[in-house]
Amino acid sequence: MVKAAVFASGNGSNFENLLLASKNKEINCEICVLIVDKSDAYAIKRAQKFGLPYYFVNISDFSCKDEFEKHIIGILNKYRVEYIFLAGYMRIISSVLLDKFKNKIINIHPSFLPNFTGKDAIKRSFDCDEGYGGVSVHFVDAGIDTGEIIYQEKLLIKPEWNLQKFEEEIHKLEYVVYKKALNKILGDKDEKSIN
Ligand code: GRF
């Protein structure tokens, strides 16, 4: 089975969702390691809860970002990782990782791309006049949220929703959309076992 790593910087609810989906065989891959770039990322607690190996890699310990990413590749090799799923990882991926994992790095973004790339995408979607937001899962390229879209869904904003409610609904949708996107590229497990 394909092995994957998740990269996160903060809360890690998408990480936990993917880990559970992997354990429940809802996605056709094994999440085998978590990489975090912040020592206080709550994602660490989630990894500990499941006994999943995790690594805090501190960019300050390296002379440059290339060295930081090379160190991460060393960890990923140890686990024979083929795919990287970004889940709230707040750092731009540079060419060292992009070249090593061509079309194998995937990100989730809380907007209907190409609308609202970058930060505060949920608030910016809520504040605009279009009346909808969304969730997009895409391959990672050198830009910010610009890679080829794998799967996305729109979320219509109900008139009675405030920003907090909209955010909650976006996060719920994320957990569904990330799994659907991964099934699209990794293949559905049941289909595979039939063939
Ligand atoms: C999510 O909204 C994701 O789309 C964005 O960062 C957020 C991470 O949330 N890239 P969590 O840490 O998975 O709870």
PDB file of C-alpha atoms and ligand atoms in Angstrom:
ATOM      1  CA  MET A   1       0.000   0.000   0.000  1.00  0.00           C
ATOM      2  CA  VAL A   2       1.121   3.553  -0.768  1.00  0.00           C
ATOM      3  CA  LYS A   3       2.687   5.262   2.238  1.00  0.00           C
ATOM      4  CA  ALA A   4       2.074   8.917   2.994  1.00  0.00           C
ATOM      5  CA  ALA A   5       3.217  11.617   5.390  1.00  0.00           C
ATOM      6  CA  VAL A   6       1.140  14.544   6.616  1.00  0.00           C
ATOM      7  CA  PHE A   7       2.738  17.964   7.164  1.00  0.00           C
ATOM      8  CA  ALA A   8       1.001  20.319   9.611  1.00  0.00           C
ATOM      9  CA  SER A   9       1.783  23.499  11.529  1.00  0.00           C
ATOM     10  CA  GLY A  10      -1.202  23.919  13.833  1.00  0.00           C
ATOM     11  CA  ASN A  11      -4.451  22.366  14.977  1.00  0.00           C
ATOM     12  CA  GLY A  12      -4.255  19.275  12.784  1.00  0.00           C
ATOM     13  CA  SER A  13      -7.948  18.432  12.454  1.00  0.00           C
ATOM     14  CA  ASN A  14      -7.445  17.567   8.784  1.00  0.00           C
ATOM     15  CA  PHE A  15      -4.455  15.435   9.759  1.00  0.00           C
ATOM     16  CA  GLU A  16      -6.571  13.492  12.265  1.00  0.00           C
ATOM     17  CA  ASN A  17      -9.348  13.105   9.693  1.00  0.00           C
ATOM     18  CA  LEU A  18      -6.889  11.628   7.166  1.00  0.00           C
ATOM     19  CA  LEU A  19      -5.291   9.383   9.762  1.00  0.00           C
ATOM     20  CA  LEU A  20      -8.701   7.983  10.738  1.00  0.00           C
ATOM     21  CA  ALA A  21      -9.651   7.563   7.078  1.00  0.00           C
ATOM     22  CA  SER A  22      -6.421   5.648   6.506  1.00  0.00           C
ATOM     23  CA  LYS A  23      -7.016   3.416   9.535  1.00  0.00           C
ATOM     24  CA  ASN A  24     -10.649   2.814   8.507  1.00  0.00           C
ATOM     25  CA  LYS A  25      -9.547   2.058   4.933  1.00  0.00           C
ATOM     26  CA  GLU A  26     -11.608   4.903   3.518  1.00  0.00           C
ATOM     27  CA  ILE A  27      -8.535   6.046   1.586  1.00  0.00           C
ATOM     28  CA  ASN A  28      -6.131   3.817  -0.245  1.00  0.00           C
ATOM     29  CA  CYS A  29      -2.933   4.693   1.606  1.00  0.00           C
ATOM     30  CA  GLU A  30      -1.215   4.351   4.932  1.00  0.00           C
ATOM     31  CA  ILE A  31      -0.414   7.527   6.839  1.00  0.00           C
ATOM     32  CA  CYS A  32       2.807   6.557   8.564  1.00  0.00           C
ATOM     33  CA  VAL A  33       4.355   9.773   9.889  1.00  0.00           C
ATOM     34  CA  LEU A  34       3.539  13.372  10.818  1.00  0.00           C
ATOM     35  CA  ILE A  35       5.964  16.222  10.202  1.00  0.00           C
ATOM     36  CA  VAL A  36       5.454  19.507  12.060  1.00  0.00           C
ATOM     37  CA  ASP A  37       7.441  22.728  11.836  1.00  0.00           C
ATOM     38  CA  LYS A  38       6.095  24.204  15.095  1.00  0.00           C
ATOM     39  CA  SER A  39       6.873  22.716  18.514  1.00  0.00           C
ATOM     40  CA  ASP A  40       3.463  23.728  19.882  1.00  0.00           C
ATOM     41  CA  ALA A  41       1.374  22.387  16.989  1.00  0.00           C
ATOM     42  CA  TYR A  42      -1.723  20.700  18.441  1.00  0.00           C
ATOM     43  CA  ALA A  43      -1.339  18.134  15.644  1.00  0.00           C
ATOM     44  CA  ILE A  44       1.430  16.580  17.815  1.00  0.00           C
ATOM     45  CA  LYS A  45      -1.122  15.758  20.539  1.00  0.00           C
ATOM     46  CA  ARG A  46      -3.302  14.078  17.925  1.00  0.00           C
ATOM     47  CA  ALA A  47      -0.361  11.968  16.700  1.00  0.00           C
ATOM     48  CA  GLN A  48       0.463  10.983  20.301  1.00  0.00           C
ATOM     49  CA  LYS A  49      -3.163   9.949  20.870  1.00  0.00           C
ATOM     50  CA  PHE A  50      -2.850   7.448  18.015  1.00  0.00           C
ATOM     51  CA  GLY A  51       0.753   6.444  18.682  1.00  0.00           C
ATOM     52  CA  LEU A  52       1.767   7.727  15.263  1.00  0.00           C
ATOM     53  CA  PRO A  53       5.440   8.691  14.813  1.00  0.00           C
ATOM     54  CA  TYR A  54       5.917  12.452  14.505  1.00  0.00           C
ATOM     55  CA  TYR A  55       8.883  14.724  13.982  1.00  0.00           C
ATOM     56  CA  PHE A  56       9.206  18.390  14.890  1.00  0.00           C
ATOM     57  CA  VAL A  57      11.701  19.820  12.439  1.00  0.00           C
ATOM     58  CA  ASN A  58      12.854  23.291  13.458  1.00  0.00           C
ATOM     59  CA  ILE A  59      13.910  25.421  10.502  1.00  0.00           C
ATOM     60  CA  SER A  60      16.168  27.468  12.826  1.00  0.00           C
ATOM     61  CA  ASP A  61      18.397  24.416  13.230  1.00  0.00           C
ATOM     62  CA  PHE A  62      19.381  24.595   9.547  1.00  0.00           C
ATOM     63  CA  SER A  63      21.495  27.034   7.585  1.00  0.00           C
ATOM     64  CA  CYS A  64      18.886  27.348   4.816  1.00  0.00           C
ATOM     65  CA  LYS A  65      15.542  25.990   3.676  1.00  0.00           C
ATOM     66  CA  ASP A  66      17.181  23.502   1.291  1.00  0.00           C
ATOM     67  CA  GLU A  67      18.969  21.873   4.226  1.00  0.00           C
ATOM     68  CA  PHE A  68      15.728  21.855   6.231  1.00  0.00           C
ATOM     69  CA  GLU A  69      13.899  20.088   3.395  1.00  0.00           C
ATOM     70  CA  LYS A  70      16.789  17.641   2.824  1.00  0.00           C
ATOM     71  CA  HIS A  71      16.552  16.670   6.486  1.00  0.00           C
ATOM     72  CA  ILE A  72      12.807  16.092   6.090  1.00  0.00           C
ATOM     73  CA  ILE A  73      13.478  13.915   3.020  1.00  0.00           C
ATOM     74  CA  GLY A  74      15.783  11.784   5.196  1.00  0.00           C
ATOM     75  CA  ILE A  75      12.882  11.159   7.589  1.00  0.00           C
ATOM     76  CA  LEU A  76      10.452  10.443   4.739  1.00  0.00           C
ATOM     77  CA  ASN A  77      12.871   7.932   3.190  1.00  0.00           C
ATOM     78  CA  LYS A  78      13.048   6.070   6.485  1.00  0.00           C
ATOM     79  CA  TYR A  79       9.283   5.504   6.254  1.00  0.00           C
ATOM     80  CA  ARG A  80       9.317   4.885   2.461  1.00  0.00           C
ATOM     81  CA  VAL A  81       6.901   7.759   1.984  1.00  0.00           C
ATOM     82  CA  GLU A  82       5.613   8.299  -1.567  1.00  0.00           C
ATOM     83  CA  TYR A  83       2.998  10.996  -0.988  1.00  0.00           C
ATOM     84  CA  ILE A  84       2.913  14.132   1.149  1.00  0.00           C
ATOM     85  CA  PHE A  85      -0.425  15.564   2.264  1.00  0.00           C
ATOM     86  CA  LEU A  86      -0.266  19.138   3.512  1.00  0.00           C
ATOM     87  CA  ALA A  87      -2.856  19.949   6.159  1.00  0.00           C
ATOM     88  CA  GLY A  88      -2.462  23.476   7.459  1.00  0.00           C
ATOM     89  CA  TYR A  89       1.290  23.463   6.807  1.00  0.00           C
ATOM     90  CA  MET A  90       2.163  27.168   6.810  1.00  0.00           C
ATOM     91  CA  ARG A  91       5.388  27.062   4.830  1.00  0.00           C
ATOM     92  CA  ILE A  92       6.001  27.265   1.102  1.00  0.00           C
ATOM     93  CA  ILE A  93       7.426  24.026  -0.269  1.00  0.00           C
ATOM     94  CA  SER A  94      10.596  24.661  -2.239  1.00  0.00           C
ATOM     95  CA  SER A  95      12.326  22.865  -5.087  1.00  0.00           C
ATOM     96  CA  VAL A  96      14.178  20.285  -2.962  1.00  0.00           C
ATOM     97  CA  LEU A  97      10.926  18.615  -1.907  1.00  0.00           C
ATOM     98  CA  LEU A  98       9.045  19.478  -5.114  1.00  0.00           C
ATOM     99  CA  ASP A  99      11.683  17.783  -7.301  1.00  0.00           C
ATOM    100  CA  LYS A 100      11.886  14.699  -5.112  1.00  0.00           C
ATOM    101  CA  PHE A 101       8.092  14.305  -4.853  1.00  0.00           C
ATOM    102  CA  LYS A 102       6.916  15.368  -8.329  1.00  0.00           C
ATOM    103  CA  ASN A 103       3.097  15.504  -8.432  1.00  0.00           C
ATOM    104  CA  LYS A 104       3.045  13.691  -5.115  1.00  0.00           C
ATOM    105  CA  ILE A 105       2.521  16.675  -2.805  1.00  0.00           C
ATOM    106  CA  ILE A 106      -1.097  17.597  -2.184  1.00  0.00           C
ATOM    107  CA  ASN A 107      -2.658  20.504  -0.321  1.00  0.00           C
ATOM    108  CA  ILE A 108      -6.100  21.453   0.945  1.00  0.00           C
ATOM    109  CA  HIS A 109      -7.184  25.077   0.732  1.00  0.00           C
ATOM    110  CA  PRO A 110     -10.365  26.549   2.237  1.00  0.00           C
ATOM    111  CA  SER A 111     -11.692  28.400  -0.820  1.00  0.00           C
ATOM    112  CA  PHE A 112     -13.078  27.633  -4.240  1.00  0.00           C
ATOM    113  CA  LEU A 113      -9.778  28.108  -6.093  1.00  0.00           C
ATOM    114  CA  PRO A 114      -8.632  30.038  -8.039  1.00  0.00           C
ATOM    115  CA  ASN A 115     -10.552  32.445  -5.792  1.00  0.00           C
ATOM    116  CA  PHE A 116      -8.742  33.613  -2.678  1.00  0.00           C
ATOM    117  CA  THR A 117      -5.336  31.983  -2.695  1.00  0.00           C
ATOM    118  CA  GLY A 118      -3.147  32.558   0.371  1.00  0.00           C
ATOM    119  CA  LYS A 119      -4.107  33.636   3.854  1.00  0.00           C
ATOM    120  CA  ASP A 120      -7.542  34.352   5.373  1.00  0.00           C
ATOM    121  CA  ALA A 121      -9.308  32.604   2.516  1.00  0.00           C
ATOM    122  CA  ILE A 122     -12.386  31.767   4.601  1.00  0.00           C
ATOM    123  CA  LYS A 123     -12.954  35.347   5.757  1.00  0.00           C
ATOM    124  CA  ARG A 124     -12.251  36.747   2.304  1.00  0.00           C
ATOM    125  CA  SER A 125     -14.764  34.316   0.750  1.00  0.00           C
ATOM    126  CA  PHE A 126     -17.339  35.286   3.391  1.00  0.00           C
ATOM    127  CA  ASP A 127     -16.802  39.013   2.896  1.00  0.00           C
ATOM    128  CA  CYS A 128     -17.069  38.993  -0.898  1.00  0.00           C
ATOM    129  CA  ASP A 129     -20.329  39.355  -2.827  1.00  0.00           C
ATOM    130  CA  GLU A 130     -20.295  36.015  -4.606  1.00  0.00           C
ATOM    131  CA  GLY A 131     -22.353  34.236  -1.954  1.00  0.00           C
ATOM    132  CA  TYR A 132     -20.244  31.105  -1.804  1.00  0.00           C
ATOM    133  CA  GLY A 133     -16.975  29.732  -0.542  1.00  0.00           C
ATOM    134  CA  GLY A 134     -15.541  26.303  -0.995  1.00  0.00           C
ATOM    135  CA  VAL A 135     -12.807  23.795  -0.453  1.00  0.00           C
ATOM    136  CA  SER A 136     -10.173  22.771  -3.000  1.00  0.00           C
ATOM    137  CA  VAL A 137      -7.584  20.022  -2.990  1.00  0.00           C
ATOM    138  CA  HIS A 138      -4.727  20.533  -5.417  1.00  0.00           C
ATOM    139  CA  PHE A 139      -1.262  19.371  -6.379  1.00  0.00           C
ATOM    140  CA  VAL A 140       1.426  21.622  -4.968  1.00  0.00           C
ATOM    141  CA  ASP A 141       3.640  23.598  -7.325  1.00  0.00           C
ATOM    142  CA  ALA A 142       6.067  26.453  -6.692  1.00  0.00           C
ATOM    143  CA  GLY A 143       3.258  29.006  -6.314  1.00  0.00           C
ATOM    144  CA  ILE A 144       0.863  29.624  -3.446  1.00  0.00           C
ATOM    145  CA  ASP A 145      -2.289  27.508  -3.920  1.00  0.00           C
ATOM    146  CA  THR A 146      -1.806  27.559  -7.695  1.00  0.00           C
ATOM    147  CA  GLY A 147      -1.241  23.893  -8.576  1.00  0.00           C
ATOM    148  CA  GLU A 148      -3.609  21.746 -10.628  1.00  0.00           C
ATOM    149  CA  ILE A 149      -6.927  21.204  -8.858  1.00  0.00           C
ATOM    150  CA  ILE A 150      -7.742  17.564  -8.090  1.00  0.00           C
ATOM    151  CA  TYR A 151     -11.210  18.054  -6.629  1.00  0.00           C
ATOM    152  CA  GLN A 152     -13.206  20.965  -5.215  1.00  0.00           C
ATOM    153  CA  GLU A 153     -16.681  21.709  -3.902  1.00  0.00           C
ATOM    154  CA  LYS A 154     -18.580  24.963  -3.471  1.00  0.00           C
ATOM    155  CA  LEU A 155     -20.366  25.917  -0.275  1.00  0.00           C
ATOM    156  CA  LEU A 156     -23.274  28.347  -0.630  1.00  0.00           C
ATOM    157  CA  ILE A 157     -23.425  30.864   2.215  1.00  0.00           C
ATOM    158  CA  LYS A 158     -26.817  30.849   3.934  1.00  0.00           C
ATOM    159  CA  PRO A 159     -28.153  34.320   4.802  1.00  0.00           C
ATOM    160  CA  GLU A 160     -28.411  33.478   8.505  1.00  0.00           C
ATOM    161  CA  TRP A 161     -24.755  32.366   8.799  1.00  0.00           C
ATOM    162  CA  ASN A 162     -22.148  34.506  10.529  1.00  0.00           C
ATOM    163  CA  LEU A 163     -18.429  34.076   9.858  1.00  0.00           C
ATOM    164  CA  GLN A 164     -18.004  31.576  12.690  1.00  0.00           C
ATOM    165  CA  LYS A 165     -20.767  29.316  11.389  1.00  0.00           C
ATOM    166  CA  PHE A 166     -19.397  29.572   7.840  1.00  0.00           C
ATOM    167  CA  GLU A 167     -15.940  28.565   9.105  1.00  0.00           C
ATOM    168  CA  GLU A 168     -17.397  25.555  10.907  1.00  0.00           C
ATOM    169  CA  GLU A 169     -19.184  24.460   7.748  1.00  0.00           C
ATOM    170  CA  ILE A 170     -16.016  24.917   5.664  1.00  0.00           C
ATOM    171  CA  HIS A 171     -14.046  22.717   8.049  1.00  0.00           C
ATOM    172  CA  LYS A 172     -16.733  20.001   7.961  1.00  0.00           C
ATOM    173  CA  LEU A 173     -16.616  20.104   4.179  1.00  0.00           C
ATOM    174  CA  GLU A 174     -12.808  19.860   4.218  1.00  0.00           C
ATOM    175  CA  TYR A 175     -12.923  16.473   5.908  1.00  0.00           C
ATOM    176  CA  VAL A 176     -15.165  15.135   3.126  1.00  0.00           C
ATOM    177  CA  VAL A 177     -13.417  16.807   0.203  1.00  0.00           C
ATOM    178  CA  TYR A 178      -9.879  15.736   1.178  1.00  0.00           C
ATOM    179  CA  LYS A 179     -10.924  12.073   1.205  1.00  0.00           C
ATOM    180  CA  LYS A 180     -12.773  12.371  -2.120  1.00  0.00           C
ATOM    181  CA  ALA A 181      -9.745  14.024  -3.721  1.00  0.00           C
ATOM    182  CA  LEU A 182      -7.385  11.340  -2.456  1.00  0.00           C
ATOM    183  CA  ASN A 183      -9.691   8.602  -3.683  1.00  0.00           C
ATOM    184  CA  LYS A 184      -9.580  10.254  -7.093  1.00  0.00           C
ATOM    185  CA  ILE A 185      -5.814  10.043  -7.338  1.00  0.00           C
ATOM    186  CA  LEU A 186      -5.045   6.962  -5.258  1.00  0.00           C
ATOM    187  CA  GLY A 187      -7.963   4.914  -6.527  1.00  0.00           C
ATOM    188  CA  ASP A 188     -10.830   3.560  -4.539  1.00  0.00           C
ATOM    189  CA  LYS A 189      -9.729   0.700  -2.296  1.00  0.00           C
ATOM    190  CA  ASP A 190     -12.743  -1.508  -3.030  1.00  0.00           C
ATOM    191  CA  GLU A 191     -12.448  -1.024  -6.789  1.00  0.00           C
ATOM    192  CA  LYS A 192      -8.797  -2.027  -6.587  1.00  0.00           C
ATOM    193  CA  SER A 193      -9.446  -5.219  -4.670  1.00  0.00           C
ATOM    194  CA  ILE A 194     -12.008  -6.337  -7.277  1.00  0.00           C
ATOM    195  CA  ASN A 195      -9.549  -5.983 -10.176  1.00  0.00           C
TER     196      ASN A 195
HETATM  197  C1  GRF B   1      -7.547  24.238   6.955  1.00  0.00           C
HETATM  198  O1  GRF B   1      -8.566  25.200   6.824  1.00  0.00           O
HETATM  199  C2  GRF B   1      -6.850  24.002   5.646  1.00  0.00           C
HETATM  200  O2  GRF B   1      -7.686  24.118   4.547  1.00  0.00           O
HETATM  201  C3  GRF B   1      -5.825  25.112   5.627  1.00  0.00           C
HETATM  202  O3  GRF B   1      -5.387  25.207   6.966  1.00  0.00           O
HETATM  203  C4  GRF B   1      -6.423  24.773   7.829  1.00  0.00           C
HETATM  204  C5  GRF B   1      -5.850  23.718   8.723  1.00  0.00           C
HETATM  205  O4  GRF B   1      -6.753  23.313   9.726  1.00  0.00           O
HETATM  206  N1  GRF B   1      -4.784  24.841   4.663  1.00  0.00           N
HETATM  207  P1  GRF B   1      -6.391  22.070  10.633  1.00  0.00           P
HETATM  208  O5  GRF B   1      -5.031  22.362  11.255  1.00  0.00           O
HETATM  209  O6  GRF B   1      -6.346  20.857   9.768  1.00  0.00           O
HETATM  210  O7  GRF B   1      -7.453  21.973  11.678  1.00  0.00           O
END
